[in-house]
Coordinates of C-alpha atoms in Angstrom, one line a residue:
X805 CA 64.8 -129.8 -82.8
X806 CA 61.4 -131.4 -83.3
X807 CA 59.8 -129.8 -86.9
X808 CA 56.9 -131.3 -85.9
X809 CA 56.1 -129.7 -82.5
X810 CA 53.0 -127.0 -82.7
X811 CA 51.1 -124.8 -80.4
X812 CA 48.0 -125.5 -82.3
X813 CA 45.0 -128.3 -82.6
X814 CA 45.9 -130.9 -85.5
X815 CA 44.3 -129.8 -88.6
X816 CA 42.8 -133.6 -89.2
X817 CA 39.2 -133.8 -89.7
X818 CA 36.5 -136.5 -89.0
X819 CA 35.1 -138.0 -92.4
X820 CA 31.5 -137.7 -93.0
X821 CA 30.9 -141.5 -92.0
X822 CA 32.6 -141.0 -89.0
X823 CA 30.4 -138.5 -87.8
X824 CA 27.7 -139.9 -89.1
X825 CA 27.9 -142.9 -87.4
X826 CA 28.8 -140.8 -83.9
X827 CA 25.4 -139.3 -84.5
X828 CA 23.5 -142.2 -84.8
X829 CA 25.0 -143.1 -81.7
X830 CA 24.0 -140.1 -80.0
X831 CA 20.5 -140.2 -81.4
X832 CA 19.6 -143.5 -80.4
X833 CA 20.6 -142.7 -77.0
X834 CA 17.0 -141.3 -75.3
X835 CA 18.0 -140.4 -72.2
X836 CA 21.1 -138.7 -73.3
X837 CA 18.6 -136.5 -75.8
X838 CA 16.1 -135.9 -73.0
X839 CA 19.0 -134.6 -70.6
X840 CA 21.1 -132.8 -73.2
X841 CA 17.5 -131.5 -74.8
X842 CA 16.6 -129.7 -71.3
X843 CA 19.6 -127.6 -71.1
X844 CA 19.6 -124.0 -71.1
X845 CA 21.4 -122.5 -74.0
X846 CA 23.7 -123.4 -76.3
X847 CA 25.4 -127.2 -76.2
X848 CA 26.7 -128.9 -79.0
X849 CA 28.9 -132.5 -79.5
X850 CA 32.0 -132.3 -80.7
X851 CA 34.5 -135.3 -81.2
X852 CA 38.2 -135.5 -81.2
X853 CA 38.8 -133.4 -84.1
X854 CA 36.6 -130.5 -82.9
X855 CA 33.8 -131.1 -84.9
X856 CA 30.4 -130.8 -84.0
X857 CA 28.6 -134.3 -84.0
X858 CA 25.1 -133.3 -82.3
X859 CA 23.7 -130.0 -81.2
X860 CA 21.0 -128.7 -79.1
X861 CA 18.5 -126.5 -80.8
X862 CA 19.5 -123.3 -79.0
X863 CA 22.6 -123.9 -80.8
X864 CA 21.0 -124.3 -84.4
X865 CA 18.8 -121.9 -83.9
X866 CA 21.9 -119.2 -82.8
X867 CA 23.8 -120.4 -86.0
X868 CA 20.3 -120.0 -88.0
X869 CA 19.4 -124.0 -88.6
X870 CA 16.6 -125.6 -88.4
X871 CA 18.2 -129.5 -88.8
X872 CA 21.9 -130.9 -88.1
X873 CA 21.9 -132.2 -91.7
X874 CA 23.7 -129.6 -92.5
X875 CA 26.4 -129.7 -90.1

């Protein structure tokens, strides 16, 4: 029997760096902002471990942020 079989995500998270430097990537992409920017409602980012990298502001502002600094 495998112990290590599970029905659920892995628990591993992204270090601050990492998503840091995803960010940066993401930001320094214009047209990717421009397109992602024009969508209607909520859209965020998220990377292999589920965790948000970039965010549209209809996603801050539902979550009640003005900045992804905090994220």
């Amino acid at each position: 029997m495998d112990d290590d079989k599970t029905y659920f995500a892995p628990s591993k998270r992204s270090s601050e760096e990492e998503i840091l430097i995803e960010f940066e990537l993401i930001k320094s992409q214009k047209f990717f902002k421009d397109v992602f920017g024009a969508i209607a409602g909520i859209a965020s980012v998220i990377d292999s471990n589920r965790q948000i990298v970039y965010a549209n502001d209809e996603f801050l502002n539902m979550i009640g942020l003005e900045t992804l600094d905090l994220i």
